[in-house]
CSV table of C-alpha atoms in Angstrom, one decimal:
chain,number,residue,atom,x,y,z
A,257,MET,CA,59.8,105.5,107.3
A,258,SER,CA,62.4,103.2,105.8
A,259,ALA,CA,66.1,103.0,106.8
A,260,ALA,CA,67.1,104.2,103.3
A,261,SER,CA,65.0,107.3,103.6
A,262,THR,CA,66.3,108.1,107.0
A,263,TYR,CA,70.0,107.2,106.6
A,264,GLY,CA,70.6,107.0,102.9
A,265,GLU,CA,71.3,104.0,100.6
A,266,PRO,CA,72.6,100.9,102.6
A,267,LEU,CA,75.8,99.3,101.6
A,268,PRO,CA,75.7,96.1,99.6
A,269,THR,CA,75.9,92.9,101.6
A,270,LEU,CA,75.9,89.1,101.2
A,271,PRO,CA,75.5,86.3,103.7
A,272,ALA,CA,79.0,84.9,104.5
A,273,GLY,CA,78.2,81.5,102.9
A,274,GLN,CA,77.5,83.2,99.6
A,275,LEU,CA,81.0,84.9,99.3
A,276,ASP,CA,83.3,83.4,96.7
A,277,ALA,CA,85.8,80.9,98.1
A,278,VAL,CA,89.5,81.2,97.3
A,279,ALA,CA,91.4,78.1,96.4
A,280,PRO,CA,94.4,77.6,98.7
A,281,ASP,CA,96.8,77.8,95.8
A,282,ALA,CA,95.2,81.0,94.5
A,283,ARG,CA,96.1,83.0,97.6
A,284,TRP,CA,99.6,83.8,96.5
A,285,LEU,CA,100.9,85.9,93.6
A,286,ILE,CA,104.4,84.9,94.6
A,287,ASP,CA,104.1,81.6,96.4
A,288,GLN,CA,104.7,82.0,100.2
A,289,LEU,CA,106.1,85.5,99.6
A,290,TRP,CA,103.4,88.0,98.4
A,291,ALA,CA,99.7,87.6,98.5
A,292,GLU,CA,97.5,87.7,95.4
A,293,SER,CA,96.3,91.3,95.1
A,294,GLY,CA,98.1,92.0,98.4
A,295,VAL,CA,99.1,95.5,99.5
A,296,GLY,CA,102.2,95.7,101.6
A,297,LEU,CA,105.6,97.1,102.3
A,298,ILE,CA,109.2,96.1,101.7
A,299,GLY,CA,110.9,97.9,104.6
A,300,GLY,CA,114.5,98.2,105.7
A,301,THR,CA,117.4,100.5,106.3
A,302,PRO,CA,118.9,102.5,103.4
A,303,LYS,CA,121.0,100.5,101.0
A,304,SER,CA,119.6,97.1,102.1
A,305,CYS,CA,118.5,96.1,98.6
A,306,LYS,CA,114.8,97.0,99.0
A,307,SER,CA,114.6,98.4,95.4
A,308,TRP,CA,116.4,95.4,94.0
A,309,LEU,CA,113.9,93.1,95.8
A,310,GLY,CA,111.0,95.1,94.4
A,311,LEU,CA,112.3,94.9,90.9
A,312,GLU,CA,113.1,91.2,91.3
A,313,MET,CA,109.5,90.6,92.3
A,314,ALA,CA,108.2,92.7,89.3
A,315,THR,CA,110.5,90.8,86.9
A,316,ALA,CA,109.5,87.4,88.3
A,317,VAL,CA,105.8,88.2,88.0
A,318,ALA,CA,106.2,89.6,84.5
A,319,THR,CA,108.2,86.6,83.3
A,320,GLY,CA,106.5,83.9,85.3
A,321,THR,CA,110.0,82.8,86.6
A,322,PRO,CA,110.6,82.0,90.3
A,323,CYS,CA,111.3,85.0,92.4
A,324,LEU,CA,114.7,84.9,94.0
A,325,GLY,CA,115.1,81.5,92.2
A,326,ARG,CA,112.8,79.9,94.7
A,327,PHE,CA,109.3,81.3,95.0
A,328,ASP,CA,106.9,80.3,92.2
A,329,ILE,CA,104.7,82.8,90.4
A,330,ARG,CA,101.0,81.7,90.6
A,331,THR,CA,99.5,84.1,88.1
A,332,PRO,CA,102.1,85.9,85.9
A,333,GLY,CA,101.4,89.1,84.1
A,334,PRO,CA,102.7,92.6,83.4
A,335,ALA,CA,104.2,94.7,86.1
A,336,LEU,CA,104.2,98.5,86.6
A,337,VAL,CA,107.0,100.2,88.5
A,338,TYR,CA,107.9,103.7,89.6
A,339,LEU,CA,111.3,104.3,91.3
A,340,ALA,CA,111.4,107.9,92.5
A,341,GLU,CA,115.0,107.9,93.5
A,342,ASP,CA,116.6,106.2,90.5
A,343,ALA,CA,117.4,107.7,87.1
A,344,LEU,CA,115.7,105.9,84.3
A,345,PRO,CA,118.9,104.5,82.8
A,346,ASN,CA,119.7,103.0,86.2
A,347,VAL,CA,116.3,101.3,86.3
A,348,ARG,CA,116.9,100.0,82.8
A,349,ASP,CA,120.3,98.6,83.9
A,350,ARG,CA,118.8,96.9,86.9
A,351,LEU,CA,116.0,95.3,84.9
A,352,ALA,CA,118.5,94.3,82.2
A,353,ALA,CA,120.6,92.5,84.9
A,354,LEU,CA,117.5,90.7,86.2
A,355,CYS,CA,116.6,89.7,82.6
A,356,ALA,CA,120.1,88.5,81.9
A,357,HIS,CA,120.1,86.3,85.0
A,358,ARG,CA,116.8,84.8,83.7
A,359,GLN,CA,118.0,84.6,80.1
A,360,VAL,CA,115.0,86.8,79.1
A,361,ASP,CA,115.2,89.6,76.5
A,362,LEU,CA,114.7,93.0,78.1
A,363,GLN,CA,112.9,94.2,74.9
A,364,THR,CA,110.1,91.7,75.5
A,365,LEU,CA,109.9,92.1,79.3
A,366,PRO,CA,106.3,93.1,80.2
A,367,VAL,CA,107.5,95.5,82.9
A,368,HIS,CA,106.3,99.1,82.3
A,369,VAL,CA,108.2,101.9,83.9
A,370,ILE,CA,106.4,105.2,84.9
A,371,THR,CA,108.7,107.9,83.5
A,372,ALA,CA,107.0,111.0,85.1
A,373,PRO,CA,109.5,113.0,87.1
A,374,THR,CA,107.2,113.0,90.1
A,375,LEU,CA,104.2,111.1,91.4
A,376,ARG,CA,102.4,112.2,94.5
A,377,LEU,CA,99.8,109.8,95.9
A,378,ASP,CA,98.2,112.5,98.0
A,379,LEU,CA,97.5,114.7,95.0
A,380,GLU,CA,94.1,113.9,93.4
A,381,SER,CA,95.4,114.7,89.9
A,382,ASP,CA,98.5,112.4,90.3
A,383,PHE,CA,96.4,109.6,91.8
A,384,ARG,CA,93.9,109.8,88.9
A,385,ARG,CA,96.7,109.5,86.4
A,386,LEU,CA,98.1,106.5,88.3
A,387,THR,CA,94.6,104.9,88.3
A,388,ALA,CA,94.3,105.6,84.5
A,389,THR,CA,97.7,103.9,84.0
A,390,VAL,CA,96.7,100.8,86.0
A,391,ALA,CA,93.4,100.7,84.1
A,392,LYS,CA,95.2,100.8,80.8
A,393,LEU,CA,98.0,98.3,81.5
A,394,ARG,CA,96.2,96.0,84.0
A,395,PRO,CA,99.4,95.0,85.8
A,396,ARG,CA,99.5,92.0,88.2
A,397,LEU,CA,101.9,93.9,90.4
A,398,LEU,CA,102.5,97.6,91.0
A,399,LEU,CA,105.8,98.6,92.6
A,400,LEU,CA,106.1,102.1,94.1
A,401,ASP,CA,109.5,103.0,95.5
A,402,PRO,CA,110.1,104.7,98.0
A,403,LEU,CA,106.9,105.8,99.9
A,404,VAL,CA,108.6,108.8,101.4
A,405,ARG,CA,109.1,110.3,97.9
A,406,LEU,CA,105.5,109.6,96.8
A,407,HIS,CA,103.7,112.1,99.1
A,408,ARG,CA,104.0,115.3,101.0
A,409,ALA,CA,102.0,114.2,104.0
A,410,ASN,CA,103.4,114.0,107.5
A,411,GLU,CA,104.5,110.3,107.9
A,412,ASN,CA,104.2,110.7,111.7
A,413,ASP,CA,100.5,111.3,111.3
A,414,ALA,CA,98.7,108.0,111.0
A,415,ASN,CA,95.6,109.8,109.5
A,416,HIS,CA,97.7,111.2,106.5
A,417,ILE,CA,99.3,107.8,105.8
A,418,ALA,CA,96.0,105.9,106.3
A,419,ALA,CA,94.4,108.1,103.6
A,420,ILE,CA,97.2,107.3,101.1
A,421,LEU,CA,97.0,103.6,102.0
A,422,GLY,CA,93.2,103.7,101.7
A,423,ARG,CA,93.5,105.0,98.1
A,424,LEU,CA,96.0,102.2,97.3
A,425,ARG,CA,93.7,99.6,98.8
A,426,ALA,CA,90.8,100.9,96.7
A,427,LEU,CA,93.1,100.7,93.6
A,428,GLN,CA,94.0,97.1,94.5
A,429,ARG,CA,90.4,96.1,94.9
A,430,GLU,CA,89.2,97.8,91.7
A,431,PHE,CA,91.9,96.3,89.5
A,432,ASP,CA,92.9,93.1,91.3
A,433,VAL,CA,96.5,94.3,91.4
A,434,ALA,CA,99.2,93.5,94.1
A,435,VAL,CA,100.7,96.7,95.4
A,436,VAL,CA,104.3,96.7,96.7
A,437,LEU,CA,105.5,99.8,98.5
A,438,VAL,CA,109.2,100.3,99.4
A,439,HIS,CA,109.7,102.1,102.7
A,440,HIS,CA,112.9,103.3,104.4
A,441,ALA,CA,113.3,102.5,108.0
A,442,ARG,CA,114.1,105.5,110.1
A,443,LYS,CA,117.8,106.1,110.5
A,444,GLN,CA,119.2,106.0,114.0
A,445,GLY,CA,121.8,108.6,113.8
A,446,SER,CA,124.2,108.9,110.9
A,447,THR,CA,126.0,105.6,111.1
A,448,HIS,CA,124.2,103.4,113.6
A,449,GLN,CA,122.2,100.5,112.1
A,450,PRO,CA,119.4,98.8,114.1
C-alpha cells in the first residue's frame, strides 16, 4: 500500500539546493526597513504616528521615492490601504500632504484606498473580497490599520490571532505582496505611557 493511499496526497517538496535563490538586494521592498513581501506590524502607543508611518511607506512604495527621505524603494508599485479609524477625507488629506512633500500629484498617486465602512479579516466573505481586491490591483504593499478594528476575535487568544495572520500570510504568498498591520500597544491606565 502506498503512502498516498494511506495518508492522502503528499505535499510538494524540492531538495534545498533546487530552491530559487534571492539576490541580497532583492530582499527588501523598503531598503533596510521592510522585507520584500514581508508580513509584519507597526506597533506603538496611541497617537505615536503609526498610521502616518504606514501611509508614508505606502506612498514611498507607490512613488518609488525614499521612505522617510532615507530608505530606498527596491521594487516600486501600487499600494492598497485600509484605515478603519480615519474618515476618507482625512486619509485623502494625509496622502495629499505626503504627495506635496514629494512634489507628486495626488491625482496620479497609485495608492488605492478601500472605502468599505468595515473590513473583518475573520469573516470569510470580507476576506474573500479583500483577496479579490488584491488580485485585481496587484499592490506591492497592503496597509491595514489598525488590527484591533479588523476582526472580532479575542486578541488575547493566540489561536484566534494566528488564524488571521495565517490568512494574511497566505495572501502574501499568493500575490507576492508586503502586508503592513498597524497595531496599538495596550494602554497602561488612562495617562501612563510605557
